[in-house]
Coordinates of N, CA and C in Angstrom, one line a residue:
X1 N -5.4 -45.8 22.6 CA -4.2 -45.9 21.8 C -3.6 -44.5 21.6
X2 N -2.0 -44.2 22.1 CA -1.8 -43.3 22.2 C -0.5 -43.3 20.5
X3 N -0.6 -41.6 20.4 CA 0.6 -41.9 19.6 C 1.7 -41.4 20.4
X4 N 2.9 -42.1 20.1 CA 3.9 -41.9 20.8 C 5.4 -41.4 19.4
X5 N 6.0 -40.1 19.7 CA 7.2 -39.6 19.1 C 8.4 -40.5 18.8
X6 N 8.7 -41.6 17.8 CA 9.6 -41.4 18.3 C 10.6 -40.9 18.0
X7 N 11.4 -40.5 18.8 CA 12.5 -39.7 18.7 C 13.8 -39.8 17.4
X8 N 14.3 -41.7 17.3 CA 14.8 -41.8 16.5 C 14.3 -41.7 15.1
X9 N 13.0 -41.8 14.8 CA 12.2 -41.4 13.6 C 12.4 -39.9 13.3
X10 N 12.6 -39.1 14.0 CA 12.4 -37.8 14.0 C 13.5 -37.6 13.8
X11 N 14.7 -38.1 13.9 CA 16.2 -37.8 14.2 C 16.6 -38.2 12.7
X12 N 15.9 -38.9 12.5 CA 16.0 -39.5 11.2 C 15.7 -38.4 9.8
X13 N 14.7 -38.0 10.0 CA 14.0 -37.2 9.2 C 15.2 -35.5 9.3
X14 N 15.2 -35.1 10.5 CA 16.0 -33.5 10.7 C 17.0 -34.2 10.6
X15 N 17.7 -34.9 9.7 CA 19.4 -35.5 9.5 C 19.1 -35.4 7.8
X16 N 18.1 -35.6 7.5 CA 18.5 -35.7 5.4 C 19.0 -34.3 5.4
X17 N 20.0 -34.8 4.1 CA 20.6 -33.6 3.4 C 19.5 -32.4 2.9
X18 N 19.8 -31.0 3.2 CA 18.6 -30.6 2.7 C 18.9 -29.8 1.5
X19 N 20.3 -30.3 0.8 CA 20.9 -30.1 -0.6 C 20.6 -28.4 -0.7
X20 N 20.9 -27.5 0.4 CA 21.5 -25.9 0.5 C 19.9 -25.2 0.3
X21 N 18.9 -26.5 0.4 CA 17.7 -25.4 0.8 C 17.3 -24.8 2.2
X22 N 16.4 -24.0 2.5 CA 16.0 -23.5 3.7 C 14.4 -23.4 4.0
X23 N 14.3 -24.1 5.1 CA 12.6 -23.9 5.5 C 12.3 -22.6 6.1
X24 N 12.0 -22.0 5.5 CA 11.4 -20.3 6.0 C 10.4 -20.5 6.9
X25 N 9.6 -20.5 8.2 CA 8.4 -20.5 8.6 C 8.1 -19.2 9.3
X26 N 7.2 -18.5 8.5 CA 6.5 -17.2 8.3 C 5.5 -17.2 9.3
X27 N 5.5 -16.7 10.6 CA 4.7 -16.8 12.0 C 4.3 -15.6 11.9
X28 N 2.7 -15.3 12.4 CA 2.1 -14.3 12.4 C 0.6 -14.3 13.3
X29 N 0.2 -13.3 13.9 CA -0.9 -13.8 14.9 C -2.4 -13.5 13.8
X30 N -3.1 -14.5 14.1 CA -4.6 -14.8 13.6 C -5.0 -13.9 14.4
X31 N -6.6 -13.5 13.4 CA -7.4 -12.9 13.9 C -8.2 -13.1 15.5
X32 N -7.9 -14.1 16.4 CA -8.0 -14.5 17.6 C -7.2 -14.0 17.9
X33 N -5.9 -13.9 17.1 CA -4.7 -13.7 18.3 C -3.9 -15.3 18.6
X34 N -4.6 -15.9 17.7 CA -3.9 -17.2 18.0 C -2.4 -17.3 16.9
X35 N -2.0 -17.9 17.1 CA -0.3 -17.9 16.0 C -0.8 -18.8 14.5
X36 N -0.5 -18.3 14.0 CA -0.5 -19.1 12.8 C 0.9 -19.4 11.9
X37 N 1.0 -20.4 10.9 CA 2.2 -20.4 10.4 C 2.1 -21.1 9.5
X38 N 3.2 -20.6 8.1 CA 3.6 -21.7 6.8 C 4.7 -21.6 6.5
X39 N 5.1 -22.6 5.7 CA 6.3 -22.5 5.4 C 6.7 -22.2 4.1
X40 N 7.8 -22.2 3.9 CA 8.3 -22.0 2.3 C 9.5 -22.0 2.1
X41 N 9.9 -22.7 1.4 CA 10.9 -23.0 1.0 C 12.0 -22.3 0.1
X42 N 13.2 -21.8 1.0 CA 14.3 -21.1 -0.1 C 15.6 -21.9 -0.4
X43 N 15.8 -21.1 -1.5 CA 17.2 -21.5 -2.5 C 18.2 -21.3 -1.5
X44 N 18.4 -20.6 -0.5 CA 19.7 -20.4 0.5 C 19.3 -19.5 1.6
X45 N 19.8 -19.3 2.4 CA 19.6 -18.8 3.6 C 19.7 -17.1 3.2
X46 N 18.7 -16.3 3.7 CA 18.6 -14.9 3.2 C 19.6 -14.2 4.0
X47 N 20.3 -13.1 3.4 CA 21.4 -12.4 4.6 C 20.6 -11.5 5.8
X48 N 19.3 -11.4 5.2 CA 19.0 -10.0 5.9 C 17.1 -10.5 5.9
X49 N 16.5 -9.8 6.7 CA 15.1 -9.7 6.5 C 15.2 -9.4 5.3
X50 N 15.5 -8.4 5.0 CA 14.7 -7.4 3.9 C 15.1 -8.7 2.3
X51 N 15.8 -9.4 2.7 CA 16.0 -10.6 1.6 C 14.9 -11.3 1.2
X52 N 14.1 -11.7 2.3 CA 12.3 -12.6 2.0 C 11.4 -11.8 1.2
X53 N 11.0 -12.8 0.7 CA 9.8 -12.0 0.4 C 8.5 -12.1 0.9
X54 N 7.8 -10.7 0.4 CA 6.2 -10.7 1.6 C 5.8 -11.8 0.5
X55 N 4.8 -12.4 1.4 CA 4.3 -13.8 0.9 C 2.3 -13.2 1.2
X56 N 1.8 -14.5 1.1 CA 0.4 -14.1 1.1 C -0.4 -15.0 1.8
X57 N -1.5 -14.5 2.2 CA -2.3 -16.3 3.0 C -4.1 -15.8 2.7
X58 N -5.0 -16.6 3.0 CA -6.2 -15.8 2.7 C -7.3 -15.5 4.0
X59 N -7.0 -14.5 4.0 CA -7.3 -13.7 5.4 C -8.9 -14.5 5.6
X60 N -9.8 -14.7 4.7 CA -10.8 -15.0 5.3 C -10.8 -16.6 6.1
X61 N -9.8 -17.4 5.9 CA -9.8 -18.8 6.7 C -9.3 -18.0 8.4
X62 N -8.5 -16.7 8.6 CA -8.2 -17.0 9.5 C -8.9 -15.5 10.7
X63 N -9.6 -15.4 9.7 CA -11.0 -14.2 10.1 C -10.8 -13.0 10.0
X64 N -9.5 -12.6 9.2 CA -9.2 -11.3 9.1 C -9.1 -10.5 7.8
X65 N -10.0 -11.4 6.8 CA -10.8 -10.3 5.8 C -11.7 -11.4 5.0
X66 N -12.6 -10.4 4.8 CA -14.1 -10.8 3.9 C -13.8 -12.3 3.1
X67 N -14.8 -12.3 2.7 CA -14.9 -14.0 1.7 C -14.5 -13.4 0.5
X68 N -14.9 -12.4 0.0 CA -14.8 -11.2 -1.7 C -13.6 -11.0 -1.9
X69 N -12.6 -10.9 -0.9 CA -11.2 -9.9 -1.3 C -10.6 -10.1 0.1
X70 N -10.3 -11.5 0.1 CA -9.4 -12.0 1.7 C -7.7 -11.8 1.3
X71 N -6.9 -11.6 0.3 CA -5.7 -11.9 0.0 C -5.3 -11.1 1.1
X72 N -4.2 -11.2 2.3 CA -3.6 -10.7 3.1 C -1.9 -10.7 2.8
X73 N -1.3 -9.6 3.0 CA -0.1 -9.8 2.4 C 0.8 -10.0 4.3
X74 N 2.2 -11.5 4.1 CA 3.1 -10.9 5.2 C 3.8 -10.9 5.0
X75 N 4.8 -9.3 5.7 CA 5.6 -8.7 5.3 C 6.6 -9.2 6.4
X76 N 8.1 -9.7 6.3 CA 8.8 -10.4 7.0 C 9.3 -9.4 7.5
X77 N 9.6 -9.1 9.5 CA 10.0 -8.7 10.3 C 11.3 -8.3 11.0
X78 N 11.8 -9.9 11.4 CA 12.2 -10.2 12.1 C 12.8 -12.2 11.6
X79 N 14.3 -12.5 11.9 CA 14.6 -13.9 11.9 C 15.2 -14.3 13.1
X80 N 14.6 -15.5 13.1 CA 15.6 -16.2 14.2 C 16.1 -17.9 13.4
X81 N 16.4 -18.6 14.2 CA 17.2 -19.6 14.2 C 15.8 -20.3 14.4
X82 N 15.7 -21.8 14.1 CA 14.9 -22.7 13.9 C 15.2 -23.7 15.1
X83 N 14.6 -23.3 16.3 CA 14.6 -24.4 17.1 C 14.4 -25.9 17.4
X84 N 13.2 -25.8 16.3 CA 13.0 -27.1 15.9 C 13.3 -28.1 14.9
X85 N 13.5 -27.5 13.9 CA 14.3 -27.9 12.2 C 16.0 -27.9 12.7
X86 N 16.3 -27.1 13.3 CA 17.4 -27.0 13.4 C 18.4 -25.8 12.3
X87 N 19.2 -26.0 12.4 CA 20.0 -25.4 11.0 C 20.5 -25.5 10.0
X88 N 20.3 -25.0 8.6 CA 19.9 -23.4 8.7 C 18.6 -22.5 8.7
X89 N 17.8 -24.1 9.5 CA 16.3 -23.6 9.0 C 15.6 -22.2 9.7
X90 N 14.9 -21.1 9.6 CA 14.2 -20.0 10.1 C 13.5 -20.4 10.4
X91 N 12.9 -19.4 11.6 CA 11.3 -18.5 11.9 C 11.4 -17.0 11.3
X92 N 10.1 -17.2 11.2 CA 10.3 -15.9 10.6 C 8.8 -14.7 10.9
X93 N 9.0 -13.5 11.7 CA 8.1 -13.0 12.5 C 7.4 -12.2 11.7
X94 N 6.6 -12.1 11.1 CA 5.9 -10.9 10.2 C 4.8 -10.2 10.7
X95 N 4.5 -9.4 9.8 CA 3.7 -8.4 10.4 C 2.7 -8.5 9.0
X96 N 0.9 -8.5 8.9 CA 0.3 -8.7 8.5 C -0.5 -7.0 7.6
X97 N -0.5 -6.9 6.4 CA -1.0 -6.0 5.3 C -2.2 -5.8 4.4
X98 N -2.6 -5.2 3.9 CA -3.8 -5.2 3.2 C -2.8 -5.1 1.8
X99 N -3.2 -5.9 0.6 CA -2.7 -5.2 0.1 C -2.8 -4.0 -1.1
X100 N -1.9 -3.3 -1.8 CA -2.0 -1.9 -2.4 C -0.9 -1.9 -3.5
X101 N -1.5 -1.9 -4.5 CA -0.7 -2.2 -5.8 C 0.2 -1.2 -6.0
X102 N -0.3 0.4 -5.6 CA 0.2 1.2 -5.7 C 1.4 1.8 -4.7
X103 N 1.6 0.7 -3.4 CA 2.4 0.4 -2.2 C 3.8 0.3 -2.4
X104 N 5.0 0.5 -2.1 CA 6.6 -0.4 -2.3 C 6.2 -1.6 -1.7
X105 N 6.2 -2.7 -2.5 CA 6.2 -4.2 -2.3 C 4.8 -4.4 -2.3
X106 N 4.3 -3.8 -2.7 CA 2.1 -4.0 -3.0 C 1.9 -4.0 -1.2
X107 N 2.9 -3.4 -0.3 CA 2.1 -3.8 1.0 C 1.0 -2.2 1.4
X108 N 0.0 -2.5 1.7 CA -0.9 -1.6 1.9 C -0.8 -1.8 3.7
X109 N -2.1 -0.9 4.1 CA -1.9 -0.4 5.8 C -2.2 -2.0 6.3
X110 N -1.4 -2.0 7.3 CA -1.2 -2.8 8.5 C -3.0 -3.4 8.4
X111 N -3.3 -4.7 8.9 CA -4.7 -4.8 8.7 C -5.3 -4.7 10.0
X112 N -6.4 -4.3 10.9 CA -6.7 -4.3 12.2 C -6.2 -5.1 13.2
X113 N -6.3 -6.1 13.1 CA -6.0 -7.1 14.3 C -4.6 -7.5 13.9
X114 N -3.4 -6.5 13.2 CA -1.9 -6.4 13.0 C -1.2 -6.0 14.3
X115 N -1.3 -7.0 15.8 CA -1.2 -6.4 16.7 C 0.1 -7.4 17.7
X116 N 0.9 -7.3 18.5 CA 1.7 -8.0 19.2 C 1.9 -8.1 20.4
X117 N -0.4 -8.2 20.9 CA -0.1 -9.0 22.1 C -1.2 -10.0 22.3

């Protein structure tokens, strides 16, 4: 039994009004090196990177810090356009932090495997 897309279901869904919100999705590479991603939801489309905010994930699900003190901070990059949501939804390319209370924006050093290949 396979599942099958379909398309007008899907067409259905990327057509609701999204009443002036924006799906942010925060892309960043796992400690494999594999991509990972979440989303989050904003009040309007940001004018600039530096408009997001660094957001957080817990490093130890994705092997990139301890079980004691996994909080990983990401610090937003780079935007593009939402290929698949469409518009005005984002991607959004970040770069991965330890973080440092005593940092601008709590972001402390880049974490080891903070790498882009």
């Amino acid at each position: 039994n396979k599942t099958v897309l379909d398309l007008n279901i899907q067409d259905r869904f990327t057509s609701l009004p999204n009443m002036g919100k924006v799906q942010a999705e925060y892309v960043w590479l796992g400690g494999n090196k594999e991509l990972r991603c979440k989303t989050r939801t904003l009040s309007a489309a940001p004018a600039s990177v530096e408009d997001l905010p660094v957001w957080n994930y817990d490093g130890s699900s994705t092997g990139q810090a301890p079980g004691d003190d996994s909080e990983v901070l990401l610090k937003p990059c780079a935007i593009f356009n939402d290929p698949f949501r469409g518009a005005p939804h984002i991607l959004v390319m970040c770069s991965c932090h330890l973080p440092d209370v005593d940092a601008p924006q709590g972001l402390g050093a880049p974490i080891p495997t903070n790498t882009r290949t």
